[in-house]
Coordinates of C-alpha atoms in Angstrom, one line a residue:
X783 CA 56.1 200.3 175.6
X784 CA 52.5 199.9 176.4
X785 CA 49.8 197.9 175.5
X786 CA 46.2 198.0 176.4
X787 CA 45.6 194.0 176.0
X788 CA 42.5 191.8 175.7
X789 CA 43.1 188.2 175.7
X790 CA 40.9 186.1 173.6
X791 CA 40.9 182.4 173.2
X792 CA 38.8 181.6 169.4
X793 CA 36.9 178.2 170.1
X794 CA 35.2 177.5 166.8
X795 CA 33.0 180.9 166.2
X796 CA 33.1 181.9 169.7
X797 CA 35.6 184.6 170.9
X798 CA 36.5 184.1 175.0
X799 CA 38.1 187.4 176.2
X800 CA 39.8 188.1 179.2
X801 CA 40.4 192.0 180.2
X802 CA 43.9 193.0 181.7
X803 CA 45.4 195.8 182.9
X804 CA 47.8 197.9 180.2
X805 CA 51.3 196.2 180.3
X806 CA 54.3 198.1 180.0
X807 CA 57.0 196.5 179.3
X808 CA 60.8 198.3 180.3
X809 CA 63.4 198.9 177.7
X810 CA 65.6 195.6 177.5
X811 CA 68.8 196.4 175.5
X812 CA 70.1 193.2 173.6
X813 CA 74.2 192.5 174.0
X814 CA 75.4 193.7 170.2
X815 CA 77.9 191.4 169.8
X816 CA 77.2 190.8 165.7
X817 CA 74.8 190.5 163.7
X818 CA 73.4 186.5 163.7
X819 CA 73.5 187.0 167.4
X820 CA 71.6 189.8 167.5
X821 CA 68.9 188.2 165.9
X822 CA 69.1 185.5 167.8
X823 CA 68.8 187.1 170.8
X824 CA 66.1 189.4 169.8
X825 CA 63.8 186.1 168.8
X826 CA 65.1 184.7 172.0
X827 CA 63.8 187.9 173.9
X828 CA 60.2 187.7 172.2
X829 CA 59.6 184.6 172.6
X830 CA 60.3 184.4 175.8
X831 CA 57.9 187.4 176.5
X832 CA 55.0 185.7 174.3
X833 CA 55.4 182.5 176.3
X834 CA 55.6 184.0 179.6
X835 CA 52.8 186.4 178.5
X836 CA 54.6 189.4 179.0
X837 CA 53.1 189.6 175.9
X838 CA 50.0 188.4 176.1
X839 CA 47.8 186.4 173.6
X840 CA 46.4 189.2 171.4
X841 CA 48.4 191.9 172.4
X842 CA 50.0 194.6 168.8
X843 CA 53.0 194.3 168.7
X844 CA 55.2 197.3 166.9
X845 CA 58.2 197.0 165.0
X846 CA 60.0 200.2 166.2
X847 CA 58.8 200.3 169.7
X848 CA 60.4 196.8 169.8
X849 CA 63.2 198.2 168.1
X850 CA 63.3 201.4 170.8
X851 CA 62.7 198.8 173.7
X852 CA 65.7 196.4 172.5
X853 CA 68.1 199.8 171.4
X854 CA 68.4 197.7 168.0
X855 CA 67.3 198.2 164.6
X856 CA 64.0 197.3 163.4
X857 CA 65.9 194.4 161.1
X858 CA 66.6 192.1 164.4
X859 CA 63.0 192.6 165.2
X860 CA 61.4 191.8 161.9
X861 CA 63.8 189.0 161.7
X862 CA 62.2 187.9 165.0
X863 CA 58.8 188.4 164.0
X864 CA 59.0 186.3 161.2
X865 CA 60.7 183.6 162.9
X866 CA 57.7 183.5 165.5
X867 CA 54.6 183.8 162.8
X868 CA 56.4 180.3 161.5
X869 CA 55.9 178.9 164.8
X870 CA 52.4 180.1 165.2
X871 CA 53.1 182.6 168.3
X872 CA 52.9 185.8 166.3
X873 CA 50.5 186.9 163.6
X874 CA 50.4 189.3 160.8
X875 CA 47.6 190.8 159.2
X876 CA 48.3 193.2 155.7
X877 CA 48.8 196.7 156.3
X878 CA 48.0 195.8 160.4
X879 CA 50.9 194.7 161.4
X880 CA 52.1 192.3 164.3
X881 CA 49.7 190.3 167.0
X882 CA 51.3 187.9 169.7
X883 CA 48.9 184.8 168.3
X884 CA 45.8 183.9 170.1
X885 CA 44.9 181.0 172.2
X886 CA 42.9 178.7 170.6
X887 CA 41.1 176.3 172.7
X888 CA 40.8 173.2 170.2
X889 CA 44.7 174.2 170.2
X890 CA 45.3 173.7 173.1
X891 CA 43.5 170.6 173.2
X892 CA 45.2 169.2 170.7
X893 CA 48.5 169.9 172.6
X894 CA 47.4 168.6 175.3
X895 CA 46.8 165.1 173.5
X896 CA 49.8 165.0 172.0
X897 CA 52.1 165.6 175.1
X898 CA 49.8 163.2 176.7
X899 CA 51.3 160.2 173.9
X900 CA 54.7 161.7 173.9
X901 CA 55.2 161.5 177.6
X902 CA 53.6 158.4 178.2
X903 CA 56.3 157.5 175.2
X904 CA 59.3 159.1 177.0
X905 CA 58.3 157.1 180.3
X906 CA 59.3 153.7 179.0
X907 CA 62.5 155.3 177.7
X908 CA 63.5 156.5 181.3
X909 CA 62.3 153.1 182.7
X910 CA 65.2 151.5 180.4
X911 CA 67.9 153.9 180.4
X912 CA 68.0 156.1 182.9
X913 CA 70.6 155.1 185.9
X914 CA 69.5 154.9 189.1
X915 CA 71.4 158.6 190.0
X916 CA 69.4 159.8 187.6
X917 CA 66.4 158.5 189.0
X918 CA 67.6 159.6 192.5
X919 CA 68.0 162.8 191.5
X920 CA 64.1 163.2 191.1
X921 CA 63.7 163.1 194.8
X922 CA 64.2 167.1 194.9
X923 CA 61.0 167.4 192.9
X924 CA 59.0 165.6 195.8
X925 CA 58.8 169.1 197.5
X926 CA 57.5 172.7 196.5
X927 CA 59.5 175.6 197.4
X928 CA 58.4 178.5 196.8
X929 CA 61.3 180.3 198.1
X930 CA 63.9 178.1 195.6
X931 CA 61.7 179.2 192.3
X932 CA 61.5 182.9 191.2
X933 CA 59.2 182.0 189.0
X934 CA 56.9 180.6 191.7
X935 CA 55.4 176.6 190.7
X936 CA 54.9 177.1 187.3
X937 CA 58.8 177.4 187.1
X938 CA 59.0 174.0 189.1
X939 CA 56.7 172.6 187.3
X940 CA 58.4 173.5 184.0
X941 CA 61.9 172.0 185.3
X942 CA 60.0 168.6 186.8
X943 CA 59.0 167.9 183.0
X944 CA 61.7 169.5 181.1
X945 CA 63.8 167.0 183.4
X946 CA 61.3 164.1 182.5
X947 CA 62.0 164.6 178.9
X948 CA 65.9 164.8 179.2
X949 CA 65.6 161.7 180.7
X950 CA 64.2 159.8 178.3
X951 CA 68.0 159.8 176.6
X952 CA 65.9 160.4 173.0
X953 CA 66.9 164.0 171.9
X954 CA 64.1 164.3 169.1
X955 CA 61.7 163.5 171.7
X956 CA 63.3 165.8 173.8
X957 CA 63.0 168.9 171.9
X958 CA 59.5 168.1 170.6
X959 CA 58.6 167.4 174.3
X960 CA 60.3 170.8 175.7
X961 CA 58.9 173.1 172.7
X962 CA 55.4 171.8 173.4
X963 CA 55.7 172.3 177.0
X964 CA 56.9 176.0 176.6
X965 CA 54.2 176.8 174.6
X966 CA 51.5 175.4 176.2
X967 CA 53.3 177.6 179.2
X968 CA 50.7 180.5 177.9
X969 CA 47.1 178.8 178.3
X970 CA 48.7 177.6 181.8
X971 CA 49.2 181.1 182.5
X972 CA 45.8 182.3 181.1
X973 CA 44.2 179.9 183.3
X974 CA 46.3 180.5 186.2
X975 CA 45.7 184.3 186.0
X976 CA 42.3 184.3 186.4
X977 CA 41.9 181.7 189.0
X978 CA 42.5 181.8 192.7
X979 CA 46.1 180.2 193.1
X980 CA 45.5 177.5 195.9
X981 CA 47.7 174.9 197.2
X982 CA 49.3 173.4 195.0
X983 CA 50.2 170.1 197.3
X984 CA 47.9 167.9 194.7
X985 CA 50.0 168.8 192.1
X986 CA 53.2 167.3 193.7
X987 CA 51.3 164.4 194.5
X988 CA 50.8 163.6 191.0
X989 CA 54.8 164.0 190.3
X990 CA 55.5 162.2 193.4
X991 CA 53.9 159.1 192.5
X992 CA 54.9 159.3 188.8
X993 CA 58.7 159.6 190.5
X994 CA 57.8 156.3 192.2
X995 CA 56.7 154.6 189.3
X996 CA 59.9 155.9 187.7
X997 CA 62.3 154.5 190.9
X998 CA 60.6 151.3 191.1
X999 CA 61.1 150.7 187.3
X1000 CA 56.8 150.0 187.3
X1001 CA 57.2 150.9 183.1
X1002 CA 53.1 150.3 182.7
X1003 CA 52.5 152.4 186.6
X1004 CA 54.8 155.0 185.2
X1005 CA 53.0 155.1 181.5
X1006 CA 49.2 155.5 183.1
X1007 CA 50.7 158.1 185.5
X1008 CA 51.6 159.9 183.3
X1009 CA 48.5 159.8 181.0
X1010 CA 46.8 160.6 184.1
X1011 CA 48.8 163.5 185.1
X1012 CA 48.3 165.4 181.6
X1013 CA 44.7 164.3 181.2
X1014 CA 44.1 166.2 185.1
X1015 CA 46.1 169.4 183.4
X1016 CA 44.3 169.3 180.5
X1017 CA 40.8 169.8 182.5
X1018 CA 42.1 172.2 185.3
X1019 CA 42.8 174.5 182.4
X1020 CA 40.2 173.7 180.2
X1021 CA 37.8 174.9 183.1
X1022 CA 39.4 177.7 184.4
X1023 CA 39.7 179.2 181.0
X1024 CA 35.7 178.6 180.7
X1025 CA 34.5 179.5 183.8
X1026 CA 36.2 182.9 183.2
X1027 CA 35.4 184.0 180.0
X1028 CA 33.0 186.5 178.6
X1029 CA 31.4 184.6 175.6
X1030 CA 30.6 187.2 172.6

């Protein structure tokens, strides 16, 4: 399936647009093993690609070339669809059709500040109930492998914090904490994208001493760490998204 894509990021009445290659995506055949699973797997499927911008911000999306590229019919997919426009990754326009959502940077912003309050939250609950295994166990996120993480750092980065969250031992928290974090996932991409990827040894810095804070039970060090942490994020993407958009 291709698509020739243009990312755009709305910021008030300004439209930011980034140019990319067409995308085609290979045929992905869904396990048929009933029907409420093959739903579920189909919205799985999509949103994966939408947060890993396989599908990029922007980008049509067809019911029956999904349907082709699945080998399912186009009841799974518009199930999908649907599913996603809820959570604000997909868009439909009458008589249009589908678009993968775009990026919007007070969004983003706004996400920004709210895992920002939620993980400075979730540090206090690790500080009081996490076990010192637990805590321990943090010391293989001190490092950056490339060669352990197919999906290169922002696939370490997404387990360091989807880790974080688990820890926190307050479930709700948890899943609002790893939802936000996948789909903020896209403007980190974005950003990344259409930046030079450089060392990323700062980066670890900032967990490593927020896993310090952590170990030495320093709740308030742990807390401002963390604020810290996000507030840098926020910025580096913030900036790379402007300093590489076309402004129409």
């Amino acid at each position: 399936m291709r698509f020739f894509v243009m990312y755009y990021i709305i910021q008030k009445s300004k439209l930011l647009i980034f140019q990319m290659p067409t995308i085609t995506l290979p045929a992905s055949p869904l396990q048929n093993t009933g029907t409420p699973l093959l739903r579920e797997s189909a919205y799985a499927q999509l949103r994966a690609d939408i947060l890993s911008c396989e599908l990029p911000p922007g980008a049509e999306i067809r019911e029956a070339e999904l349907a082709a590229r699945f080998q399912v019919s186009k009841s799974p997919v518009r199930d999908a669809l649907m599913r996603l426009e809820r959570e604000g990754l997909v868009i439909s326009t009458p008589r249009q059709g589908y678009r993968v959502a775009p990026i919007s940077v007070t969004d983003v912003q706004d996400m920004f500040h709210l895992r920002a309050a939620l993980e400075r939250a979730c540090m206090e609950r690790i500080v009081r109930n996490a076990s010192d295994a637990q805590l321990q166990a943090l010391e293989s996120f001190r490092q950056f492998d490339p060669a352990q993480w197919s999906d290169g750092f922002v696939g370490y980065n997404r387990s360091f914090h989807h880790t974080l969250a688990a820890l926190g031992g307050n479930l709700r928290m948890q899943n609002h904490l790893i939802d936000l974090i996948d789909q903020m996932e896209r403007a980190v991409r974005v950003s990344v994208s259409n930046v030079k990827k450089g060392n990323p040894e700062s980066l670890v810095d900032e967990h490593c001493q927020l896993i310090d804070a952590l170990q030495q039970r320093k709740t308030k060090r742990a807390e401002r760490a963390a604020e810290q942490h996000i507030s840098a994020a926020a910025k580096r993407v913030n900036d790379a998204i402007s300093r590489f958009a076309i402004v129409n």
